CSV table of C-alpha atoms and ligand atoms in Angstrom, one decimal:
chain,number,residue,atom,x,y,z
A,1,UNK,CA,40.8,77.2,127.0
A,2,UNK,CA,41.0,74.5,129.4
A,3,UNK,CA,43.8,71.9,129.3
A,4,UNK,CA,42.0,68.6,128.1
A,5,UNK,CA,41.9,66.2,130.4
A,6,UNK,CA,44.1,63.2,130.0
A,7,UNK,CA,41.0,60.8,130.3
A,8,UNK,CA,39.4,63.1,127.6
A,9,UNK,CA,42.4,62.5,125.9
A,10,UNK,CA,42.1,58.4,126.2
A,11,UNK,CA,38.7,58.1,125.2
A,12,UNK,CA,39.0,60.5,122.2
A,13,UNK,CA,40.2,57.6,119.1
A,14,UNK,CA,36.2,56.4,119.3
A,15,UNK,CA,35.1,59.1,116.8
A,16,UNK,CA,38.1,58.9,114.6
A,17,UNK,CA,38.6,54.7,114.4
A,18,UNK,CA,38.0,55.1,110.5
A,19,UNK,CA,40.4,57.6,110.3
A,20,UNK,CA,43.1,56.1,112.8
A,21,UNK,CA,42.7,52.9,111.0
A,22,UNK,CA,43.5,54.0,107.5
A,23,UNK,CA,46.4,56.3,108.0
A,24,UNK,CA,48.4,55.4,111.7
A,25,UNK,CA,51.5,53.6,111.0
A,26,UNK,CA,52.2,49.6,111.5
A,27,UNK,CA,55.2,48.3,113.5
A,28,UNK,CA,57.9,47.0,111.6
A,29,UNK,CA,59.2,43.2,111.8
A,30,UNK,CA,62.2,43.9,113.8
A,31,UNK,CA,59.9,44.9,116.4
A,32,UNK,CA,58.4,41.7,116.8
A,33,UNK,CA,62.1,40.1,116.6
A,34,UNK,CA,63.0,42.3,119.4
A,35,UNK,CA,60.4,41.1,121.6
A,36,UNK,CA,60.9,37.8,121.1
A,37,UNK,CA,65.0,38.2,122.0
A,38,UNK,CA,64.0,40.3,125.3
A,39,UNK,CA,61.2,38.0,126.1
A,40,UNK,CA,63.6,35.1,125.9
A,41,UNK,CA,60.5,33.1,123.6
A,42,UNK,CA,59.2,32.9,120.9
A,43,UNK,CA,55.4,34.5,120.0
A,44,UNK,CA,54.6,31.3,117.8
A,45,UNK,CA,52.2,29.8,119.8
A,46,UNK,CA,52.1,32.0,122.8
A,47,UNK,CA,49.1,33.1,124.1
A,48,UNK,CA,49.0,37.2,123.9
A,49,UNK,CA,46.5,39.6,125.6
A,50,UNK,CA,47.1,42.9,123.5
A,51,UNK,CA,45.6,45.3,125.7
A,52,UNK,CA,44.5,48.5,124.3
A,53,UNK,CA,44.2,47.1,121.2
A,54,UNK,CA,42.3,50.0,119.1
A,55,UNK,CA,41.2,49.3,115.5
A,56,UNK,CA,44.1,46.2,115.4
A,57,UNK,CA,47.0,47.5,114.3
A,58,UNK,CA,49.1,45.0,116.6
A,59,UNK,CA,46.7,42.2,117.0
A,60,UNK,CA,46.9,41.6,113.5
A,61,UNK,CA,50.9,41.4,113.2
A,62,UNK,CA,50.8,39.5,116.6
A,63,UNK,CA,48.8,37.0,115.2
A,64,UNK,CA,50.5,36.8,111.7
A,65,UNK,CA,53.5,36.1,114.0
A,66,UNK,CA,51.7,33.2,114.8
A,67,UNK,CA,50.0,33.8,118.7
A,68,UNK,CA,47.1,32.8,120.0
A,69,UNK,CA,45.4,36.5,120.6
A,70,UNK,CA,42.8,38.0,122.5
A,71,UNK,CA,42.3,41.3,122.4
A,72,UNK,CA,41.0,44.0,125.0
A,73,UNK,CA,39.9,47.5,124.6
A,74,UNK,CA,37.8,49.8,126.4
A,75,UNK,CA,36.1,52.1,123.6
A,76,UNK,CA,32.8,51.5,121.8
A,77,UNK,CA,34.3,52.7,118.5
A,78,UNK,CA,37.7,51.5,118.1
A,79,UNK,CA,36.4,47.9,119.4
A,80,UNK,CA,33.9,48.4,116.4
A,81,UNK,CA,36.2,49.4,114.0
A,82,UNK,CA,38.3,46.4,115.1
A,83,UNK,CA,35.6,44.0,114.3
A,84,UNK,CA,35.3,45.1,111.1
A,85,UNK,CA,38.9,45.1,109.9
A,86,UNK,CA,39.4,41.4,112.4
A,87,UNK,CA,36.2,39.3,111.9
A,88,UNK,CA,38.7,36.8,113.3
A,89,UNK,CA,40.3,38.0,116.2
A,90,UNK,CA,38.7,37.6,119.5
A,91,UNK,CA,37.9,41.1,121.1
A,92,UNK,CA,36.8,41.6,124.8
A,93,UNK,CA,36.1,44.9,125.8
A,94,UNK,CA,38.0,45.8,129.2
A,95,UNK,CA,41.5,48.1,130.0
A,96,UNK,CA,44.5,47.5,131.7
A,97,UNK,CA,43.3,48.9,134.8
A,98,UNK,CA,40.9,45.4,135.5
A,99,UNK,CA,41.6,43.1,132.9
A,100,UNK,CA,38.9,40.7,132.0
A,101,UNK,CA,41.4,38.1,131.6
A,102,UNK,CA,42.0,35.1,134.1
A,103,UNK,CA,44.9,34.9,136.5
A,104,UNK,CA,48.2,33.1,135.1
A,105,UNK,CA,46.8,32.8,131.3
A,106,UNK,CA,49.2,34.4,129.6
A,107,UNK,CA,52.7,33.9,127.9
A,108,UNK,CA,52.7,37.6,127.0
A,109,UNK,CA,50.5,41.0,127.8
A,110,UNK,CA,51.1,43.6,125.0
A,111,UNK,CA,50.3,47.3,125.2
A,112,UNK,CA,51.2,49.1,121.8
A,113,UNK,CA,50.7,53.1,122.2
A,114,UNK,CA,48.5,52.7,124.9
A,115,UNK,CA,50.3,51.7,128.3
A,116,UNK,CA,50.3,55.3,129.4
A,117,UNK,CA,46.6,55.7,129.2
A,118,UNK,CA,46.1,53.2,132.2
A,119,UNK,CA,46.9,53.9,135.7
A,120,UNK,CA,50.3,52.0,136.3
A,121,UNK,CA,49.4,51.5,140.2
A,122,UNK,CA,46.7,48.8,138.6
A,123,UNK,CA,47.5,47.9,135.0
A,124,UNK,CA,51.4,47.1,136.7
A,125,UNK,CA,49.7,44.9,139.1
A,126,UNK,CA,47.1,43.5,136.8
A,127,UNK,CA,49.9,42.6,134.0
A,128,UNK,CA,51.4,40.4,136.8
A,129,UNK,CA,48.8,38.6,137.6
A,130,UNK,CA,47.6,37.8,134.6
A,131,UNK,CA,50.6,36.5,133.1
A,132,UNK,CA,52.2,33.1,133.9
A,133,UNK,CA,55.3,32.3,135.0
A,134,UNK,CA,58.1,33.4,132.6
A,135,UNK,CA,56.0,35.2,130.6
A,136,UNK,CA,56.4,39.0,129.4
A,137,UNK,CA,55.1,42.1,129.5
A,138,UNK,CA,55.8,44.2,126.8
A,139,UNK,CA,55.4,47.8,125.8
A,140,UNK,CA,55.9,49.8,122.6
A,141,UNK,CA,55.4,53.6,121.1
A,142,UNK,CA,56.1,54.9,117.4
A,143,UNK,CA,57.9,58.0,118.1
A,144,UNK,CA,58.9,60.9,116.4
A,145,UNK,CA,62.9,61.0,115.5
A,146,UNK,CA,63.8,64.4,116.4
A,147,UNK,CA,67.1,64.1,114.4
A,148,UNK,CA,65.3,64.0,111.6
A,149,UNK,CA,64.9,68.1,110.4
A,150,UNK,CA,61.5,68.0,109.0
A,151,UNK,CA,60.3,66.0,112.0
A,152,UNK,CA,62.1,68.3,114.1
A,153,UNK,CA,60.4,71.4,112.3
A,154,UNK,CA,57.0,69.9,112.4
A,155,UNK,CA,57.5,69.1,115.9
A,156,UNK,CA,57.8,72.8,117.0
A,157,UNK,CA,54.6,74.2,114.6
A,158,UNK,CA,52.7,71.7,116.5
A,159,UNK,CA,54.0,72.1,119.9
A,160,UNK,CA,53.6,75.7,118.9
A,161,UNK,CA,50.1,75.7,118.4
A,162,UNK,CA,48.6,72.7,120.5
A,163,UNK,CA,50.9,73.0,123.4
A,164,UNK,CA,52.1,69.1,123.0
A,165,UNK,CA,53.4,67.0,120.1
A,166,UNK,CA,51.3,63.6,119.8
A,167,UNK,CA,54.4,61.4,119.0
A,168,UNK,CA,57.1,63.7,120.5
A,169,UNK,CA,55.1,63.2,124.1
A,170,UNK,CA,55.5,59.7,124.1
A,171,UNK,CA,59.8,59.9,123.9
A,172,UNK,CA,60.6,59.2,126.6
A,173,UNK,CA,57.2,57.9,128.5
A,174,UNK,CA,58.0,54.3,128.1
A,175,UNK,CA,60.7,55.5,130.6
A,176,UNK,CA,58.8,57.6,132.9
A,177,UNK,CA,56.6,54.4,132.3
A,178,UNK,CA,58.7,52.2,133.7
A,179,UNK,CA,60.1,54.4,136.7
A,180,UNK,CA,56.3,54.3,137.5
A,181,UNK,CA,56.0,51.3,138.0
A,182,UNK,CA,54.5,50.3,141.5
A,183,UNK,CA,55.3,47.0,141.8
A,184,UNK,CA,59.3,47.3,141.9
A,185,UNK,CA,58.7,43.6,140.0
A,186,UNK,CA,59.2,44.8,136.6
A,187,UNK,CA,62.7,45.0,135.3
A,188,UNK,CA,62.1,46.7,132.2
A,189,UNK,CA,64.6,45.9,129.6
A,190,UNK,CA,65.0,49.0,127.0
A,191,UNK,CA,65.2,48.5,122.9
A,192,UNK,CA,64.8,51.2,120.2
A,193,UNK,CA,63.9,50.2,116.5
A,194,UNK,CA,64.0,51.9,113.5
A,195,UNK,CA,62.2,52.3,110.7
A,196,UNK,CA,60.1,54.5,107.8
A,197,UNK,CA,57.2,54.3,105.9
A,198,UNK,CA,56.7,56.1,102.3
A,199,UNK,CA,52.8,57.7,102.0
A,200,UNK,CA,50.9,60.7,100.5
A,201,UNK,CA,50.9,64.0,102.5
A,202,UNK,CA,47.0,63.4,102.8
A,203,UNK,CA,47.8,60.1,104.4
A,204,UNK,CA,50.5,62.1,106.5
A,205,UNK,CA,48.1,64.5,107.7
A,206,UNK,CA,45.2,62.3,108.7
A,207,UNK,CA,47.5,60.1,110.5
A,208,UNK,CA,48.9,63.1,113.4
A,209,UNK,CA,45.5,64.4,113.1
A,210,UNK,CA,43.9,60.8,114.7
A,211,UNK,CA,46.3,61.4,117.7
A,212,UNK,CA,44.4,62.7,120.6
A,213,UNK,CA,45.9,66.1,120.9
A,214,UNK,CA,44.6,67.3,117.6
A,215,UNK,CA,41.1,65.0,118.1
A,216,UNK,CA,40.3,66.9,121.6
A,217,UNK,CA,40.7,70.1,119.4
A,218,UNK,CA,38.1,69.6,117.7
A,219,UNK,CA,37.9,69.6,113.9
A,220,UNK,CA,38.3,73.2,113.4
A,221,UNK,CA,41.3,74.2,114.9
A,222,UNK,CA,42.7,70.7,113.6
A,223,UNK,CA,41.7,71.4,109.6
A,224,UNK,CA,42.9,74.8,110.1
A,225,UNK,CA,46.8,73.7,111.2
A,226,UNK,CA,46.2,71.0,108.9
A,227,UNK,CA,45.8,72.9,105.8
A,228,UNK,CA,48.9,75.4,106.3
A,229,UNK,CA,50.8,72.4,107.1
A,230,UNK,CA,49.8,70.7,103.9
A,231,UNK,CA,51.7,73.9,101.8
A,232,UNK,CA,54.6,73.8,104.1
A,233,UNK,CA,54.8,70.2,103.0
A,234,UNK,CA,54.2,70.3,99.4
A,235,UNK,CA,57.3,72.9,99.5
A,236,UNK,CA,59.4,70.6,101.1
A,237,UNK,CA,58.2,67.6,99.5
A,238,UNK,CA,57.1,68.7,95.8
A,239,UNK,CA,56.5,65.3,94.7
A,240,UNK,CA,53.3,64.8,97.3
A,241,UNK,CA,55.2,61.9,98.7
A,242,UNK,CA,56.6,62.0,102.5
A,243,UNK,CA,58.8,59.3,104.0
A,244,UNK,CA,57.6,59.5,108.4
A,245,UNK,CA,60.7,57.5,110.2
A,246,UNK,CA,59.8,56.7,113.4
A,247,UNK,CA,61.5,54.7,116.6
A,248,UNK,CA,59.3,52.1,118.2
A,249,UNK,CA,60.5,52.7,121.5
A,250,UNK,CA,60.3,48.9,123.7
A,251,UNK,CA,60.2,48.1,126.8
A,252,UNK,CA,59.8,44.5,127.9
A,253,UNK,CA,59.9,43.1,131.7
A,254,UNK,CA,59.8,39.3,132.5
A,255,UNK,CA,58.1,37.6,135.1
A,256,UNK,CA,59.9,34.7,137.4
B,1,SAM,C1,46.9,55.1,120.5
B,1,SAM,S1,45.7,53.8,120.5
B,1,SAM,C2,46.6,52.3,120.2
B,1,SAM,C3,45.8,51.3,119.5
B,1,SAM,C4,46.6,50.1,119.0
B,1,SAM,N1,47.2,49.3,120.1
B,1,SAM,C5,47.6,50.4,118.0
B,1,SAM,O1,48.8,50.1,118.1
B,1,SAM,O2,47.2,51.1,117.0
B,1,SAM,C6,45.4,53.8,122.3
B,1,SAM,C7,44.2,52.8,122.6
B,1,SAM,O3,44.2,52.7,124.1
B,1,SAM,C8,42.9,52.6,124.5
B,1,SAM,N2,42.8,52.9,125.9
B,1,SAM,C9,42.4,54.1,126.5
B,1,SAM,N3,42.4,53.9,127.8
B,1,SAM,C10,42.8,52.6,128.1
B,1,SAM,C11,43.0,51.9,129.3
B,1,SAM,N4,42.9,52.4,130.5
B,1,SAM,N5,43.4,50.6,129.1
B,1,SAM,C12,43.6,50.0,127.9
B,1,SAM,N6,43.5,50.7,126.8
B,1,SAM,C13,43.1,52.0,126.8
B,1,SAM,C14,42.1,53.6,123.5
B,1,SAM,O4,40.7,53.3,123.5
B,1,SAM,C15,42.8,53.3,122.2
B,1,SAM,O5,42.2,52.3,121.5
């Protein structure tokens, strides 16, 4: 079989927004804290363009903190599913790569899980002009803790079978992110948060299977890993309960 293609790969959430929007994880408060400390300002009253913003996830919390948000995202179904869960928020649909946003408009520009699915040689440059002066960009991924043994363990079966691990991929790419970067303008400054959610194996399981790997698989080789997974799980975790701990990795660069 053919490796999927990593634009295969960005436009795959459109068929699964129900699904991504009931079981991916939030972001925890101390992530929000964090980005006000590296950003030097607070998000009360800022205005924030949350780029790649899915079914909502981190609009929502970024305007609970208080901002002033627009959101942008390129798919038809996320952008969908985002109006229904945010009859509120503004949505423009758009990606990093050309942002439909005007020059010097913004305090901050937020990409949550989905800076690496734009091409940093224009969503770098595109961040910087959009954003005024002493504002931030700022970067985040829920990664897999690989300290963690079940994590770990899981981490191989899926490797194993899919070639890639949909959280495990990401350690490390707001790095490689970063070193991408083509501007040489954007001194990344590097935080790592932790933190764990409680939720039903079912929940479990449709949450890593709305990750792209497993959604370019298509459904049957996804139910089929899904299902022996779901014994190993109920082994380990007899109650039907699993607690995921994941790092939100954060990267945040300044502009002058
Ligand atoms: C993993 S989801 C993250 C959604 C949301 N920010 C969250 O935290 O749940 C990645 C999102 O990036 C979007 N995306 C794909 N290519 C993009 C691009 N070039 N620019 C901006 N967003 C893109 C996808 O449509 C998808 O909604």
């Amino acid at each position: 079989m053919t490796a999927p293609s990593h634009t295969d790969r960005a436009r795959s959430f459109d068929a699964a927004a129900a699904q991504y929007a009931a079981n991916r994880p939030s972001y925890p408060p101390a992530l929000f804290d964090a980005i006000e400390e590296l950003a030097g300002r607070p998000l009360t009253g800022a205005r924030v363009i949350d780029v790649g913003a899915g079914t909502g996830i981190a609009t929502a919390l970024l305007r609970a903190r208080g901002a002033d948000v627009l959101a942008v995202e390129p798919g038809d179904g996320m952008a969908a599913q985002f109006r229904d869960t945010n009859p509120d928020i503004p949505i423009v649909r758009g990606n990093g790569n050309a942002l439909p946003v005007a020059t010097a408009s913004a305090d901050f520009v937020t990409y949550a899980q989905a800076w690496h699915w734009t091409d940093p040689a224009h969503s770098a440059p595109e961040a910087l002009r959009v954003l005024r002066p002493g504002g931030a960009l700022a970067l985040w991924w829920n990664t897999t803790p690989l300290d963690i043994p079940w994590h770990a363990e899981q981490a191989v079966r899926i490797e194993r079978r899919f070639g890639a691990h949909p959280a495990v991929e990401q350690n490390g790419s707001g790095a490689r992110a970063a070193l991408t970067d083509p501007t040489g303008r954007l001194a990344f400054t590097a935080c790592r948060v932790r933190w764990s959610r409680r939720v039903p194996i079912d929940t479990h399981l449709a949450n890593i299977g709305s990750h792209s790997i497993f959604l370019v698989h298509g459904t049957e080789a996804s139910t089929a890993f899904l299902t022996e997974e779901k014994q190993l799980l109920l082994t380990a975790f007899p109650d039907g309960i699993i607690e995921e701990t994941y790092d939100v990795d954060l990267l945040v660069a300044t502009t002058s």
